[in-house]
Amino acid sequence: MDVFPTAKHLCSWAGLTPTNNESAGKKKSVRISRAGCYIKPLLVQCATAVVKSKKHPEIRNRYLKLKKRRGHKRFY
């Protein structure tokens, strides 16, 4: 993964970063890139594993707060 200096660069390349495609109050549909359709399920699976792990309680607590508001398996 030497091609990408940071994790943010990888997510941007995969098309998983939020974009601002709004004009006159109308939101345009946004699709993830072709690479993102392979990377996104992998990232979701890794995030789910971290949430279930006991090693990172701060990430688990943050996820539980988001889960109340947004629902299960909403990582974006």
N, CA, C and O atoms as a Tinker XYZ file with bonds, in Angstrom:
   304  protein
     1  N      0.815000   -1.186000    0.000000    73     2
     2  CA     0.000000    0.000000    0.000000    64     1     3
     3  C      0.867000    1.262000    0.000000    63     2     4     5
     4  O      0.436000    2.311000    0.477000    81     3
     5  N      2.059000    1.163000   -0.521000    73     3     6
     6  CA     2.945000    2.322000   -0.577000    64     5     7
     7  C      2.446000    3.377000   -1.555000    63     6     8     9
     8  O      2.905000    4.519000   -1.520000    81     7
     9  N      1.516000    3.012000   -2.420000    73     7    10
    10  CA     0.998000    3.952000   -3.409000    64     9    11
    11  C      0.210000    5.068000   -2.731000    63    10    12    13
    12  O      0.217000    6.206000   -3.201000    81    11
    13  N     -0.463000    4.753000   -1.638000    73    11    14
    14  CA    -1.289000    5.730000   -0.938000    64    13    15
    15  C     -0.584000    6.171000    0.339000    63    14    16    17
    16  O     -0.324000    5.344000    1.213000    81    15
    17  N     -0.266000    7.470000    0.464000    73    15    18
    18  CA     0.437000    7.937000    1.656000    64    17    19
    19  C     -0.386000    7.821000    2.936000    63    18    20    21
    20  O      0.171000    7.568000    4.004000    81    19
    21  N     -1.714000    8.004000    2.844000    73    19    22
    22  CA    -2.558000    7.931000    4.030000    64    21    23
    23  C     -3.825000    7.145000    3.710000    63    22    24    25
    24  O     -4.118000    6.858000    2.549000    81    23
    25  N     -4.568000    6.802000    4.758000    73    23    26
    26  CA    -5.838000    6.106000    4.578000    64    25    27
    27  C     -6.850000    6.988000    3.868000    63    26    28    29
    28  O     -7.708000    6.488000    3.140000    81    27
    29  N     -6.760000    8.293000    4.072000    73    27    30
    30  CA    -7.674000    9.228000    3.403000    64    29    31
    31  C     -7.479000    9.206000    1.894000    63    30    32    33
    32  O     -8.444000    9.325000    1.138000    81    31
    33  N     -6.237000    9.056000    1.455000    73    31    34
    34  CA    -5.971000    8.978000    0.023000    64    33    35
    35  C     -6.589000    7.718000   -0.578000    63    34    36    37
    36  O     -7.139000    7.756000   -1.679000    81    35
    37  N     -6.500000    6.619000    0.135000    73    35    38
    38  CA    -7.089000    5.369000   -0.330000    64    37    39
    39  C     -8.606000    5.490000   -0.450000    63    38    40    41
    40  O     -9.182000    5.080000   -1.457000    81    39
    41  N     -9.250000    6.047000    0.562000    73    39    42
    42  CA   -10.714000    6.205000    0.524000    64    41    43
    43  C    -11.132000    7.164000   -0.585000    63    42    44    45
    44  O    -12.147000    6.938000   -1.244000    81    43
    45  N    -10.386000    8.200000   -0.793000    73    43    46
    46  CA   -10.697000    9.143000   -1.862000    64    45    47
    47  C    -10.565000    8.478000   -3.224000    63    46    48    49
    48  O    -11.407000    8.682000   -4.099000    81    47
    49  N     -9.521000    7.689000   -3.410000    73    47    50
    50  CA    -9.327000    6.983000   -4.677000    64    49    51
    51  C    -10.454000    5.993000   -4.935000    63    50    52    53
    52  O    -10.880000    5.815000   -6.076000    81    51
    53  N    -10.935000    5.352000   -3.880000    73    51    54
    54  CA   -12.001000    4.373000   -4.022000    64    53    55
    55  C    -13.371000    5.027000   -4.179000    63    54    56    57
    56  O    -14.349000    4.343000   -4.480000    81    55
    57  N    -13.453000    6.333000   -3.981000    73    55    58
    58  CA   -14.718000    7.036000   -4.123000    64    57    59
    59  C    -15.609000    6.891000   -2.920000    63    58    60    61
    60  O    -16.830000    6.965000   -3.051000    81    59
    61  N    -15.036000    6.683000   -1.744000    73    59    62
    62  CA   -15.816000    6.473000   -0.529000    64    61    63
    63  C    -15.903000    7.713000    0.348000    63    62    64    65
    64  O    -16.525000    7.668000    1.409000    81    63
    65  N    -15.299000    8.810000   -0.067000    73    63    66
    66  CA   -15.360000   10.031000    0.721000    64    65    67
    67  C    -16.620000   10.813000    0.364000    63    66    68    69
    68  O    -17.096000   10.731000   -0.769000    81    67
    69  N    -17.163000   11.565000    1.310000    73    67    70
    70  CA   -18.365000   12.331000    0.999000    64    69    71
    71  C    -18.066000   13.461000    0.016000    63    70    72    73
    72  O    -16.991000   14.061000    0.041000    81    71
    73  N    -19.020000   13.728000   -0.829000    73    71    74
    74  CA   -18.864000   14.816000   -1.796000    64    73    75
    75  C    -20.026000   15.776000   -1.638000    63    74    76    77
    76  O    -21.055000   15.435000   -1.054000    81    75
    77  N    -19.856000   16.960000   -2.156000    73    75    78
    78  CA   -20.891000   17.976000   -2.076000    64    77    79
    79  C    -21.471000   18.196000   -3.469000    63    78    80    81
    80  O    -21.054000   19.111000   -4.180000    81    79
    81  N    -22.416000   17.372000   -3.854000    73    79    82
    82  CA   -23.067000   17.505000   -5.153000    64    81    83
    83  C    -24.487000   17.999000   -4.938000    63    82    84    85
    84  O    -25.456000   17.258000   -5.107000    81    83
    85  N    -24.591000   19.266000   -4.563000    73    83    86
    86  CA   -25.893000   19.859000   -4.302000    64    85    87
    87  C    -25.953000   21.205000   -4.995000    63    86    88    89
    88  O    -25.014000   21.998000   -4.922000    81    87
    89  N    -27.057000   21.454000   -5.663000    73    87    90
    90  CA   -27.242000   22.723000   -6.338000    64    89    91
    91  C    -28.710000   23.107000   -6.224000    63    90    92    93
    92  O    -29.591000   22.297000   -6.509000    81    91
    93  N    -28.971000   24.329000   -5.812000    73    91    94
    94  CA   -30.323000   24.859000   -5.657000    64    93    95
    95  C    -31.166000   23.984000   -4.735000    63    94    96    97
    96  O    -32.369000   23.826000   -4.948000    81    95
    97  N    -30.535000   23.418000   -3.713000    73    95    98
    98  CA   -31.266000   22.609000   -2.751000    64    97    99
    99  C    -31.544000   21.198000   -3.206000    63    98   100   101
   100  O    -32.150000   20.425000   -2.464000    81    99
   101  N    -31.119000   20.833000   -4.414000    73    99   102
   102  CA   -31.341000   19.479000   -4.927000    64   101   103
   103  C    -30.033000   18.700000   -4.833000    63   102   104   105
   104  O    -28.982000   19.180000   -5.258000    81   103
   105  N    -30.109000   17.508000   -4.278000    73   103   106
   106  CA   -28.924000   16.663000   -4.158000    64   105   107
   107  C    -28.843000   15.733000   -5.355000    63   106   108   109
   108  O    -29.812000   15.053000   -5.692000    81   107
   109  N    -27.691000   15.707000   -5.990000    73   107   110
   110  CA   -27.470000   14.819000   -7.125000    64   109   111
   111  C    -27.017000   13.453000   -6.620000    63   110   112   113
   112  O    -26.351000   13.361000   -5.588000    81   111
   113  N    -27.368000   12.410000   -7.329000    73   111   114
   114  CA   -26.954000   11.076000   -6.912000    64   113   115
   115  C    -25.462000   10.908000   -7.138000    63   114   116   117
   116  O    -24.895000   11.427000   -8.100000    81   115
   117  N    -24.849000   10.181000   -6.241000    73   115   118
   118  CA   -23.406000    9.961000   -6.302000    64   117   119
   119  C    -23.161000    8.467000   -6.202000    63   118   120   121
   120  O    -23.689000    7.806000   -5.308000    81   119
   121  N    -22.377000    7.943000   -7.099000    73   119   122
   122  CA   -22.038000    6.530000   -7.064000    64   121   123
   123  C    -20.573000    6.383000   -6.684000    63   122   124   125
   124  O    -19.760000    7.267000   -6.956000    81   123
   125  N    -20.243000    5.266000   -6.057000    73   123   126
   126  CA   -18.845000    5.016000   -5.725000    64   125   127
   127  C    -18.149000    4.475000   -6.973000    63   126   128   129
   128  O    -18.797000    3.964000   -7.886000    81   127
   129  N    -16.837000    4.593000   -6.998000    73   127   130
   130  CA   -16.081000    4.171000   -8.171000    64   129   131
   131  C    -16.057000    2.649000   -8.299000    63   130   132   133
   132  O    -16.526000    1.928000   -7.418000    81   131
   133  N    -15.510000    2.186000   -9.396000    73   131   134
   134  CA   -15.439000    0.736000   -9.613000    64   133   135
   135  C    -14.574000    0.055000   -8.561000    63   134   136   137
   136  O    -14.855000   -1.073000   -8.156000    81   135
   137  N    -13.533000    0.734000   -8.122000    73   135   138
   138  CA   -12.671000    0.163000   -7.080000    64   137   139
   139  C    -13.395000    0.137000   -5.746000    63   138   140   141
   140  O    -13.175000   -0.769000   -4.942000    81   139
   141  N    -14.256000    1.117000   -5.497000    73   139   142
   142  CA   -14.961000    1.215000   -4.232000    64   141   143
   143  C    -15.910000    0.064000   -3.983000    63   142   144   145
   144  O    -16.154000   -0.293000   -2.831000    81   143
   145  N    -16.451000   -0.528000   -5.039000    73   143   146
   146  CA   -17.391000   -1.632000   -4.832000    64   145   147
   147  C    -16.687000   -2.875000   -4.297000    63   146   148   149
   148  O    -17.345000   -3.777000   -3.778000    81   147
   149  N    -15.362000   -2.939000   -4.412000    73   147   150
   150  CA   -14.608000   -4.044000   -3.828000    64   149   151
   151  C    -14.053000   -3.678000   -2.459000    63   150   152   153
   152  O    -13.975000   -4.523000   -1.568000    81   151
   153  N    -13.670000   -2.422000   -2.295000    73   151   154
   154  CA   -13.030000   -1.995000   -1.058000    64   153   155
   155  C    -14.052000   -1.737000    0.046000    63   154   156   157
   156  O    -13.777000   -2.035000    1.209000    81   155
   157  N    -15.229000   -1.187000   -0.286000    73   155   158
   158  CA   -16.209000   -0.827000    0.733000    64   157   159
   159  C    -16.656000   -2.029000    1.571000    63   158   160   161
   160  O    -16.666000   -1.916000    2.797000    81   159
   161  N    -17.028000   -3.179000    0.980000    73   159   162
   162  CA   -17.400000   -4.321000    1.833000    64   161   163
   163  C    -16.265000   -4.781000    2.737000    63   162   164   165
   164  O    -16.502000   -5.209000    3.867000    81   163
   165  N    -15.036000   -4.695000    2.247000    73   163   166
   166  CA   -13.885000   -5.067000    3.059000    64   165   167
   167  C    -13.727000   -4.130000    4.247000    63   166   168   169
   168  O    -13.476000   -4.581000    5.365000    81   167
   169  N    -13.874000   -2.822000    4.012000    73   167   170
   170  CA   -13.757000   -1.857000    5.102000    64   169   171
   171  C    -14.890000   -2.016000    6.114000    63   170   172   173
   172  O    -14.669000   -1.872000    7.316000    81   171
   173  N    -16.094000   -2.310000    5.642000    73   171   174
   174  CA   -17.226000   -2.511000    6.541000    64   173   175
   175  C    -16.996000   -3.747000    7.401000    63   174   176   177
   176  O    -17.300000   -3.737000    8.594000    81   175
   177  N    -16.463000   -4.807000    6.808000    73   175   178
   178  CA   -16.191000   -6.028000    7.557000    64   177   179
   179  C    -15.122000   -5.780000    8.630000    63   178   180   181
   180  O    -15.240000   -6.272000    9.751000    81   179
   181  N    -14.084000   -5.021000    8.284000    73   179   182
   182  CA   -13.041000   -4.690000    9.260000    64   181   183
   183  C    -13.600000   -3.828000   10.390000    63   182   184   185
   184  O    -13.272000   -4.042000   11.557000    81   183
   185  N    -14.438000   -2.860000   10.047000    73   183   186
   186  CA   -15.022000   -1.988000   11.059000    64   185   187
   187  C    -15.933000   -2.772000   11.995000    63   186   188   189
   188  O    -15.942000   -2.524000   13.200000    81   187
   189  N    -16.697000   -3.713000   11.455000    73   187   190
   190  CA   -17.570000   -4.541000   12.284000    64   189   191
   191  C    -16.752000   -5.389000   13.250000    63   190   192   193
   192  O    -17.136000   -5.569000   14.405000    81   191
   193  N    -15.627000   -5.907000   12.776000    73   191   194
   194  CA   -14.757000   -6.709000   13.638000    64   193   195
   195  C    -14.178000   -5.869000   14.770000    63   194   196   197
   196  O    -14.073000   -6.344000   15.901000    81   195
   197  N    -13.800000   -4.618000   14.477000    73   195   198
   198  CA   -13.247000   -3.744000   15.507000    64   197   199
   199  C    -14.317000   -3.396000   16.542000    63   198   200   201
   200  O    -14.027000   -3.313000   17.735000    81   199
   201  N    -15.552000   -3.194000   16.084000    73   199   202
   202  CA   -16.635000   -2.857000   17.001000    64   201   203
   203  C    -16.918000   -4.010000   17.955000    63   202   204   205
   204  O    -17.213000   -3.785000   19.129000    81   203
   205  N    -16.831000   -5.231000   17.468000    73   203   206
   206  CA   -17.087000   -6.397000   18.311000    64   205   207
   207  C    -15.914000   -6.714000   19.237000    63   206   208   209
   208  O    -16.083000   -7.420000   20.231000    81   207
   209  N    -14.740000   -6.201000   18.922000    73   207   210
   210  CA   -13.544000   -6.477000   19.710000    64   209   211
   211  C    -13.591000   -5.738000   21.052000    63   210   212   213
   212  O    -14.178000   -4.661000   21.160000    81   211
   213  N    -12.976000   -6.322000   22.048000    73   211   214
   214  CA   -12.896000   -5.703000   23.370000    64   213   215
   215  C    -11.651000   -4.823000   23.505000    63   214   216   217
   216  O    -11.489000   -4.131000   24.510000    81   215
   217  N    -10.774000   -4.843000   22.502000    73   215   218
   218  CA    -9.511000   -4.121000   22.592000    64   217   219
   219  C     -9.668000   -2.610000   22.400000    63   218   220   221
   220  O     -8.831000   -1.836000   22.864000    81   219
   221  N    -10.737000   -2.190000   21.718000    73   219   222
   222  CA   -10.918000   -0.773000   21.402000    64   221   223
   223  C    -12.280000   -0.291000   21.902000    63   222   224   225
   224  O    -13.200000   -0.113000   21.103000    81   223
   225  N    -12.419000   -0.078000   23.208000    73   223   226
   226  CA   -13.730000    0.328000   23.734000    64   225   227
   227  C    -14.162000    1.714000   23.261000    63   226   228   229
   228  O    -15.360000    1.979000   23.174000    81   227
   229  N    -13.213000    2.607000   22.950000    73   227   230
   230  CA   -13.588000    3.944000   22.500000    64   229   231
   231  C    -14.287000    3.902000   21.138000    63   230   232   233
   232  O    -15.224000    4.660000   20.891000    81   231
   233  N    -13.823000    3.010000   20.259000    73   231   234
   234  CA   -14.466000    2.863000   18.947000    64   233   235
   235  C    -15.823000    2.202000   19.105000    63   234   236   237
   236  O    -16.784000    2.578000   18.434000    81   235
   237  N    -15.903000    1.213000   19.996000    73   235   238
   238  CA   -17.190000    0.536000   20.244000    64   237   239
   239  C    -18.227000    1.511000   20.795000    63   238   240   241
   240  O    -19.379000    1.511000   20.360000    81   239
   241  N    -17.814000    2.346000   21.757000    73   239   242
   242  CA   -18.745000    3.317000   22.342000    64   241   243
   243  C    -19.213000    4.331000   21.309000    63   242   244   245
   244  O    -20.383000    4.714000   21.296000    81   243
   245  N    -18.307000    4.766000   20.447000    73   243   246
   246  CA   -18.688000    5.720000   19.399000    64   245   247
   247  C    -19.685000    5.084000   18.430000    63   246   248   249
   248  O    -20.642000    5.727000   18.001000    81   247
   249  N    -19.450000    3.815000   18.091000    73   247   250
   250  CA   -20.363000    3.117000   17.200000    64   249   251
   251  C    -21.745000    2.951000   17.837000    63   250   252   253
   252  O    -22.761000    3.112000   17.161000    81   251
   253  N    -21.788000    2.633000   19.126000    73   251   254
   254  CA   -23.067000    2.448000   19.795000    64   253   255
   255  C    -23.875000    3.747000   19.835000    63   254   256   257
   256  O    -25.101000    3.720000   19.734000    81   255
   257  N    -23.188000    4.881000   19.983000    73   255   258
   258  CA   -23.881000    6.171000   19.930000    64   257   259
   259  C    -24.454000    6.424000   18.538000    63   258   260   261
   260  O    -25.590000    6.877000   18.397000    81   259
   261  N    -23.655000    6.125000   17.512000    73   259   262
   262  CA   -24.135000    6.300000   16.133000    64   261   263
   263  C    -25.269000    5.340000   15.819000    63   262   264   265
   264  O    -26.193000    5.687000   15.084000    81   263
   265  N    -25.206000    4.141000   16.368000    73   263   266
   266  CA   -26.211000    3.120000   16.098000    64   265   267
   267  C    -27.582000    3.558000   16.591000    63   266   268   269
   268  O    -28.591000    3.287000   15.940000    81   267
   269  N    -27.625000    4.231000   17.735000    73   267   270
   270  CA   -28.899000    4.731000   18.255000    64   269   271
   271  C    -29.546000    5.703000   17.272000    63   270   272   273
   272  O    -30.755000    5.665000   17.045000    81   271
   273  N    -28.730000    6.565000   16.701000    73   271   274
   274  CA   -29.241000    7.621000   15.847000    64   273   275
   275  C    -29.473000    7.173000   14.404000    63   274   276   277
   276  O    -30.488000    7.531000   13.807000    81   275
   277  N    -28.550000    6.398000   13.836000    73   275   278
   278  CA   -28.595000    6.088000   12.409000    64   277   279
   279  C    -29.043000    4.679000   12.092000    63   278   280   281
   280  O    -29.576000    4.432000   11.011000    81   279
   281  N    -28.837000    3.743000   13.016000    73   279   282
   282  CA   -29.204000    2.364000   12.756000    64   281   283
   283  C    -27.975000    1.479000   12.608000    63   282   284   285
   284  O    -26.844000    1.963000   12.566000    81   283
   285  N    -28.217000    0.172000   12.529000    73   283   286
   286  CA   -27.138000   -0.805000   12.457000    64   285   287
   287  C    -26.471000   -0.809000   11.087000    63   286   288   289
   288  O    -27.130000   -0.635000   10.062000    81   287
   289  N    -25.169000   -1.008000   11.084000    73   287   290
   290  CA   -24.348000   -1.101000    9.868000    64   289   291
   291  C    -24.396000    0.165000    9.009000    63   290   292   293
   292  O    -24.437000    0.082000    7.782000    81   291
   293  N    -24.392000    1.324000    9.647000    73   291   294
   294  CA   -24.293000    2.588000    8.925000    64   293   295
   295  C    -22.956000    3.215000    9.268000    63   294   296   297
   296  O    -22.849000    3.948000   10.252000    81   295
   297  N    -21.934000    2.938000    8.471000    73   295   298
   298  CA   -20.587000    3.425000    8.779000    64   297   299
   299  C    -20.256000    4.694000    8.033000    63   298   300   301
   300  O    -19.183000    5.261000    8.237000    81   299
   301  N    -21.125000    5.145000    7.195000    73   299   302
   302  CA   -20.808000    6.339000    6.405000    64   301   303
   303  C    -21.658000    7.489000    6.800000    63   302   304
   304  O    -21.527000    8.576000    6.237000    81   303
